[in-house]
PDB file of C-alpha atoms in Angstrom:
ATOM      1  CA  UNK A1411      63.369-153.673 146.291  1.00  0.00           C
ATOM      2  CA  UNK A1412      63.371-152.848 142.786  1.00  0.00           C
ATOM      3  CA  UNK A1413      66.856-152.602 140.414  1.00  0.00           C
ATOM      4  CA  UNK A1414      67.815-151.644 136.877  1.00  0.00           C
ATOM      5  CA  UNK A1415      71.064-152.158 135.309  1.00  0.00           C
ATOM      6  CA  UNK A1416      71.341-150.746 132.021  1.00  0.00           C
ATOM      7  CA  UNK A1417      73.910-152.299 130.125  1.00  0.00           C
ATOM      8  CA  UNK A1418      75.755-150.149 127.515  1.00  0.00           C
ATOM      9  CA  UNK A1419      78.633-152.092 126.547  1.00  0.00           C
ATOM     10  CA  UNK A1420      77.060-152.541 122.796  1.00  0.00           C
ATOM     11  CA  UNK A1421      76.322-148.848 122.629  1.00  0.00           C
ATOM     12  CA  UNK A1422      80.087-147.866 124.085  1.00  0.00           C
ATOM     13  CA  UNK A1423      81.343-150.733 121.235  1.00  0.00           C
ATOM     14  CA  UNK A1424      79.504-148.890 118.677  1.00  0.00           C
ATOM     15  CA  UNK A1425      80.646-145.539 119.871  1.00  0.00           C
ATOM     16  CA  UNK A1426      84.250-146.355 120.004  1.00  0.00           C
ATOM     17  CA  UNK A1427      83.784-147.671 117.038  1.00  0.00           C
ATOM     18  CA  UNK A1428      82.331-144.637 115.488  1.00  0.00           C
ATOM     19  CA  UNK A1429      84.946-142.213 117.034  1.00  0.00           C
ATOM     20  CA  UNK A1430      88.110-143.869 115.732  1.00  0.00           C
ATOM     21  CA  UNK A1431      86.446-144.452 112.245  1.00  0.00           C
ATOM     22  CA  UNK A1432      86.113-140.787 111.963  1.00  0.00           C
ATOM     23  CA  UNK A1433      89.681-140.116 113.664  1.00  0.00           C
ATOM     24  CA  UNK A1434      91.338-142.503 110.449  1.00  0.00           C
ATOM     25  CA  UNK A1435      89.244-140.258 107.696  1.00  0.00           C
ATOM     26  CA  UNK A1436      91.439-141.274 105.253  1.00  0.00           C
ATOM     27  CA  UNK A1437      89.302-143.983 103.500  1.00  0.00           C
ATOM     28  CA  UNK A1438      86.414-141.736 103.446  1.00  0.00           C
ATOM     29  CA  UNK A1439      88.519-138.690 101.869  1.00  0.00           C
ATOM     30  CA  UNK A1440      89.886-141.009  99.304  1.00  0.00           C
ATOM     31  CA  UNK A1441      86.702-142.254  98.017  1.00  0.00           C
ATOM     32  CA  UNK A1442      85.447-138.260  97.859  1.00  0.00           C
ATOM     33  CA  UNK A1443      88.313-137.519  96.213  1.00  0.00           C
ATOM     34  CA  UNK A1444      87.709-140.300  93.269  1.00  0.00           C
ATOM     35  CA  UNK A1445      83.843-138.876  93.066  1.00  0.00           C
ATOM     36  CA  UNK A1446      84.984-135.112  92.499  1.00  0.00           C
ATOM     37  CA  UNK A1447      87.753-136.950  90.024  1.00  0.00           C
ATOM     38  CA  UNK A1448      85.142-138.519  88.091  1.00  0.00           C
ATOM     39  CA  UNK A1449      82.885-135.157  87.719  1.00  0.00           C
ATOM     40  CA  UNK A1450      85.816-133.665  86.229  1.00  0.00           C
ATOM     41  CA  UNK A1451      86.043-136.435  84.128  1.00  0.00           C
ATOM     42  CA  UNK A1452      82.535-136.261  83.224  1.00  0.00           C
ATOM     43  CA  UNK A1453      82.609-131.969  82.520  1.00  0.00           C
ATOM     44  CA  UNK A1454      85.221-132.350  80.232  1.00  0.00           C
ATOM     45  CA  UNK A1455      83.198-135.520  78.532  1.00  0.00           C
ATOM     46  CA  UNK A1456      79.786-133.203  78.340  1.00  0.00           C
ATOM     47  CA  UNK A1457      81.741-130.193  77.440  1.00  0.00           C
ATOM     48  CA  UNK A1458      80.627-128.700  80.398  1.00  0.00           C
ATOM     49  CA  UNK A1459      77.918-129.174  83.280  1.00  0.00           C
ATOM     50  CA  UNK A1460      75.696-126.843  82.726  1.00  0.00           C
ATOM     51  CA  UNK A1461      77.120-126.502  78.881  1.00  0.00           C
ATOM     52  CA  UNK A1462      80.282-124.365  78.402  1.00  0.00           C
ATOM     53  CA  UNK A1463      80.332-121.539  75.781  1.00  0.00           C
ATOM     54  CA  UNK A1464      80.748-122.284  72.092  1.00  0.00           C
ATOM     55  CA  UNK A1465      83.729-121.165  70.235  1.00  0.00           C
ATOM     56  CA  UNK A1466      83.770-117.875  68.474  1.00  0.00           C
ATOM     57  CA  UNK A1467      83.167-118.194  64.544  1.00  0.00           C
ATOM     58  CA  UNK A1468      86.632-118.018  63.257  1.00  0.00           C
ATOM     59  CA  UNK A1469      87.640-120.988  66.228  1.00  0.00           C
ATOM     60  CA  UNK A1470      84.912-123.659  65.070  1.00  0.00           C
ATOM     61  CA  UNK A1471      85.475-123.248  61.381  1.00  0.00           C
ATOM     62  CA  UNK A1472      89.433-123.734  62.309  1.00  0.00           C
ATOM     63  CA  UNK A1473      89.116-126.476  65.102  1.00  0.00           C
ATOM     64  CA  UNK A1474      85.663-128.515  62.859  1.00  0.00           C
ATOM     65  CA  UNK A1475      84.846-131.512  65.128  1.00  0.00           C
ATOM     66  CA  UNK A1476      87.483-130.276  67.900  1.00  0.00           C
ATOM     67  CA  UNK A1477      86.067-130.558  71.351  1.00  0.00           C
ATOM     68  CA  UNK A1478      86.239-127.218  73.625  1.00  0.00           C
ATOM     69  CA  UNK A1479      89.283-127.511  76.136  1.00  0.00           C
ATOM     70  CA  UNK A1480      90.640-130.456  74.149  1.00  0.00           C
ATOM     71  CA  UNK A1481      93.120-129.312  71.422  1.00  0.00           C
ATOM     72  CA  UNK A1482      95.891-131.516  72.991  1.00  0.00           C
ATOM     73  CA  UNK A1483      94.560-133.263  75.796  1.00  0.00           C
ATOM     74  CA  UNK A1484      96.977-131.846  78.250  1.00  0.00           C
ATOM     75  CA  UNK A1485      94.604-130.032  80.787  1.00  0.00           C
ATOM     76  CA  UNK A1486      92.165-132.968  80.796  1.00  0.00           C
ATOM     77  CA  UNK A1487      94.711-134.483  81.302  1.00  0.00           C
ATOM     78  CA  UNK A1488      96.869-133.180  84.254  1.00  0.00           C
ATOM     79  CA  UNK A1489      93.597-133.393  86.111  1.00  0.00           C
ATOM     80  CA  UNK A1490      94.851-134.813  89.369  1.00  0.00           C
ATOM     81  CA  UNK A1491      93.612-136.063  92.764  1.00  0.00           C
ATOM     82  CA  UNK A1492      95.014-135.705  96.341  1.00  0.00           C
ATOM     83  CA  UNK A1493      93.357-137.046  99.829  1.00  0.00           C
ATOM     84  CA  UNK A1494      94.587-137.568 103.026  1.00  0.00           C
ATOM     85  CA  UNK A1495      92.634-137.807 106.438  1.00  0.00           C
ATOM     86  CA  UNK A1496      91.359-134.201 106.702  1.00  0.00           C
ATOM     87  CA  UNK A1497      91.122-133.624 102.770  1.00  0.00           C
ATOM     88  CA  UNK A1498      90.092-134.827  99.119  1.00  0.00           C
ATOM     89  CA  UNK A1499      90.949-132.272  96.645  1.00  0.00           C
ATOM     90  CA  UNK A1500      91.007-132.215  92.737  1.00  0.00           C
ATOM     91  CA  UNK A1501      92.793-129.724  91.006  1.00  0.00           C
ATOM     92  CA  UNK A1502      95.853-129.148  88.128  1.00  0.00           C
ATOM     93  CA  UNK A1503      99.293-127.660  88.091  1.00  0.00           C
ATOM     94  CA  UNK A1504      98.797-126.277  84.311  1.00  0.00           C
ATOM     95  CA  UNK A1505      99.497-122.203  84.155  1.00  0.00           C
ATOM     96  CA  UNK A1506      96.736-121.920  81.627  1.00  0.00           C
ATOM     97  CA  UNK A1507      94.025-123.683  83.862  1.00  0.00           C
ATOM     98  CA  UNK A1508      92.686-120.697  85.712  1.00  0.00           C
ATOM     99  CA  UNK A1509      91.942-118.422  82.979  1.00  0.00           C
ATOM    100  CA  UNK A1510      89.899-121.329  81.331  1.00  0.00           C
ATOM    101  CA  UNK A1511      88.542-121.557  84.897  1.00  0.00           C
ATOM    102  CA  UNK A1512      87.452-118.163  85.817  1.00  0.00           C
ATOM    103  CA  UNK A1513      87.790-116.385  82.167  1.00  0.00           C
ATOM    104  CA  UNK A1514      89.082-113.504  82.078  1.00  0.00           C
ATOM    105  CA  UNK A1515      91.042-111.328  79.514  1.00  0.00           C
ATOM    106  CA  UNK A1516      94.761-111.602  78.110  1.00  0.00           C
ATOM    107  CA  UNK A1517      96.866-108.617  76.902  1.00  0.00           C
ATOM    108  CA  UNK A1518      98.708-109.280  73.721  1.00  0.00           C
ATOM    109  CA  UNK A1519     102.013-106.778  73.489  1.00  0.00           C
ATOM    110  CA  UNK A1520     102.606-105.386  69.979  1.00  0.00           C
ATOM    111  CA  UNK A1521     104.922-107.224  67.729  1.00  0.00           C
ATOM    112  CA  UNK A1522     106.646-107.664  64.519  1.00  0.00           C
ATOM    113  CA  UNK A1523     107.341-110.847  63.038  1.00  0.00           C
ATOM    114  CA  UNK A1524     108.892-112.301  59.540  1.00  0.00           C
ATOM    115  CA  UNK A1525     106.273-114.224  57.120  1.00  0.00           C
ATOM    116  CA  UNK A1526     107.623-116.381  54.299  1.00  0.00           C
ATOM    117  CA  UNK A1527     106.035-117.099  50.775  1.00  0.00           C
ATOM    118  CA  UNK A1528     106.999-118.462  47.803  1.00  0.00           C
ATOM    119  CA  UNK A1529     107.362-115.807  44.592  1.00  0.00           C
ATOM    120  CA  UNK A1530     106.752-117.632  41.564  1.00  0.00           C
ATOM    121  CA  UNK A1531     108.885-117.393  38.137  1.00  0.00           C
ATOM    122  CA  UNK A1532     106.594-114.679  37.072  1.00  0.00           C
ATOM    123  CA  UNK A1533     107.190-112.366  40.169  1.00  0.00           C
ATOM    124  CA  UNK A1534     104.004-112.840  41.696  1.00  0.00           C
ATOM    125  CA  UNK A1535     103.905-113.950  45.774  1.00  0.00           C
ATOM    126  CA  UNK A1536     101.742-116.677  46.547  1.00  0.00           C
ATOM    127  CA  UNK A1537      99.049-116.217  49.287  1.00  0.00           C
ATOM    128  CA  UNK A1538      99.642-119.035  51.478  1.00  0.00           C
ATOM    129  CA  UNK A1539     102.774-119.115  54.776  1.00  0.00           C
ATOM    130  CA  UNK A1540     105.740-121.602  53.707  1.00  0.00           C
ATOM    131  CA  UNK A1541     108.299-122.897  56.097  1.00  0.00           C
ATOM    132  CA  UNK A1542     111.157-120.185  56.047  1.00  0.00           C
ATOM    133  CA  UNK A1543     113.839-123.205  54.047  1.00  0.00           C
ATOM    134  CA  UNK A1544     111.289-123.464  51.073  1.00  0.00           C
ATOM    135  CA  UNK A1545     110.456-119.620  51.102  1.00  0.00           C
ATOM    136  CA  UNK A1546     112.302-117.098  48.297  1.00  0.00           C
ATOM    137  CA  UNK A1547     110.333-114.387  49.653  1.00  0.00           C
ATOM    138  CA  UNK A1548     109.736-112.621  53.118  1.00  0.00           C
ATOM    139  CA  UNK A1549     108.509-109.831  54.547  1.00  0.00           C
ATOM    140  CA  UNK A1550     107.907-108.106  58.263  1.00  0.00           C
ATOM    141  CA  UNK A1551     104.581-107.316  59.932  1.00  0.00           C
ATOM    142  CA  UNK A1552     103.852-105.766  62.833  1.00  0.00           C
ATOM    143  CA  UNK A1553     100.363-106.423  64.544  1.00  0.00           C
ATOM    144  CA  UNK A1554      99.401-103.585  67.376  1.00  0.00           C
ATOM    145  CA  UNK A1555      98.447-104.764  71.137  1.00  0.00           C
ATOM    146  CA  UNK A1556      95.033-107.121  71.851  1.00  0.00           C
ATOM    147  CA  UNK A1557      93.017-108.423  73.989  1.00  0.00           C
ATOM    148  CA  UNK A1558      91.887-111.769  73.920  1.00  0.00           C
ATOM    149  CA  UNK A1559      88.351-112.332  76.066  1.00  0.00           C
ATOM    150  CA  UNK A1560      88.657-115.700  77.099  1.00  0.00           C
ATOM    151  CA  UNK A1561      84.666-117.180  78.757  1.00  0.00           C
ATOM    152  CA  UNK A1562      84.748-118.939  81.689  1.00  0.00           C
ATOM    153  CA  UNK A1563      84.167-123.407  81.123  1.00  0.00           C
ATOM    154  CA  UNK A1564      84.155-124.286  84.607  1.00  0.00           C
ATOM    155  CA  UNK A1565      85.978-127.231  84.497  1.00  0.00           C
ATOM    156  CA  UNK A1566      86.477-127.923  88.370  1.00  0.00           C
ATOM    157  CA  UNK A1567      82.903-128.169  89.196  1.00  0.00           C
ATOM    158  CA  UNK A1568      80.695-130.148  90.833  1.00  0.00           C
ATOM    159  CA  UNK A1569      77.416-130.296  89.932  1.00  0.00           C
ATOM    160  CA  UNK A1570      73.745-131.050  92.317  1.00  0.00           C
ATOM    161  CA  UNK A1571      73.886-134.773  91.289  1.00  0.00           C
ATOM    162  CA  UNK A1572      77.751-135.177  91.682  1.00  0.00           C
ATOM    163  CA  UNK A1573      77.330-133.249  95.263  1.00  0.00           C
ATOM    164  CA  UNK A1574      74.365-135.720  96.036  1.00  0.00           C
ATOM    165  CA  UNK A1575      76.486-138.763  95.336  1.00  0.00           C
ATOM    166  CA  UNK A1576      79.145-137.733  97.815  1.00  0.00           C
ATOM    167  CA  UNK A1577      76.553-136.963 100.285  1.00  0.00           C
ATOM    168  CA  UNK A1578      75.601-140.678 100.029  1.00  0.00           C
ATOM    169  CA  UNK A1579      79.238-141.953 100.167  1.00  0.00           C
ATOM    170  CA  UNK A1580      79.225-139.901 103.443  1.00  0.00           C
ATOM    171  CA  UNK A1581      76.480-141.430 104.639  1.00  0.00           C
ATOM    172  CA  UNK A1582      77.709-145.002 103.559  1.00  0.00           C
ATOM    173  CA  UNK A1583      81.015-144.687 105.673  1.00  0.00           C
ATOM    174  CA  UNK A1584      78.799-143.648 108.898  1.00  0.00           C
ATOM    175  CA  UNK A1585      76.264-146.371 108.477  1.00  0.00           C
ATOM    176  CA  UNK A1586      79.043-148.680 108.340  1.00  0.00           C
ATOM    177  CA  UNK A1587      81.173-147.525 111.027  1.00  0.00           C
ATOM    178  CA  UNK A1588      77.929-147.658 113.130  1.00  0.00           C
ATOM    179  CA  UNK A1589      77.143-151.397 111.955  1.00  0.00           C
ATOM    180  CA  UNK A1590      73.849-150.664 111.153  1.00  0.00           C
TER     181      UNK A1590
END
């Protein structure tokens, strides 16, 4: 008489093993969430992955040397991250994110508003805006409703590489919870 025993108990180990690694995600998620972090970082290093749009004319003569979505330094940085077992996300909580997201168009309502100058002793009004306590001279303009066109700079974006890298970190966190 012939018998076979098949003993599993290494295989049901490494399964169990397997299914309550991927019940606690939360290591995983956090570690994805520092990757898509770090692209962020990087697109607003690069000025964009692929490159965003240049400034207009008037904008690079005015901001010489600036970098594009970096006047202050506010949106880079209020780039935050969030994970927790079933998600990794990167995002902001700054109003004027989206539009510098997506692009899009702003309306500008008409308005008036007072400009100071200085007059000289002769009469004649300089060319150049003073602060109102060191102007002798005002006057009231009115500028008609604009639009502003505003390109999209994808900031929140991932690119092939940075999608490749997670796919790896994926893979890393199975292989080990697998013990191979």
């Amino acid at each position: 008489m012939y018998s076979i025993k098949v003993d599993t108990a290494a295989f049901e180990a490494a399964l169990d093993k397997l299914v309550k690694g991927l019940e606690s995600r939360e290591p995983l998620m956090r570690r994805l969430a520092g990757l898509m972090a770090d692209a962020v970082e990087e697109n607003f290093a690069q000025e964009g992955r692929p490159k965003w749009m240049g400034w207009s004319p008037s904008t690079a003569r005015r901001r010489r040397g600036g970098r594009i979505l970096q006047l202050s330094g506010r949106l880079a940085g209020s780039i935050g991250s969030y994970s927790d077992n079933d998600s990794a996300v990167v995002g902001t909580n700054v109003k004027y994110a989206r539009i510098h997201q997506e692009g899009g168009e702003i309306s500008m309502p008409a308005r008036s508003q007072q400009t100071y100058y200085r007059r000289r002793k002769d009469g004649t009004v300089g060319n150049r805006f003073v602060r109102k306590s060191r102007s002798n001279y005002s006057e009231t303009h009115s500028v008609g409703p604009y639009k502003v066109k505003i390109p999209a700079r994808p900031f929140l974006q991932l690119d092939d590489r940075d999608q490749y890298r997670m796919t790896l970190t994926i893979e890393d966190y199975l292989t080990q919870l697998t013990g191979e």
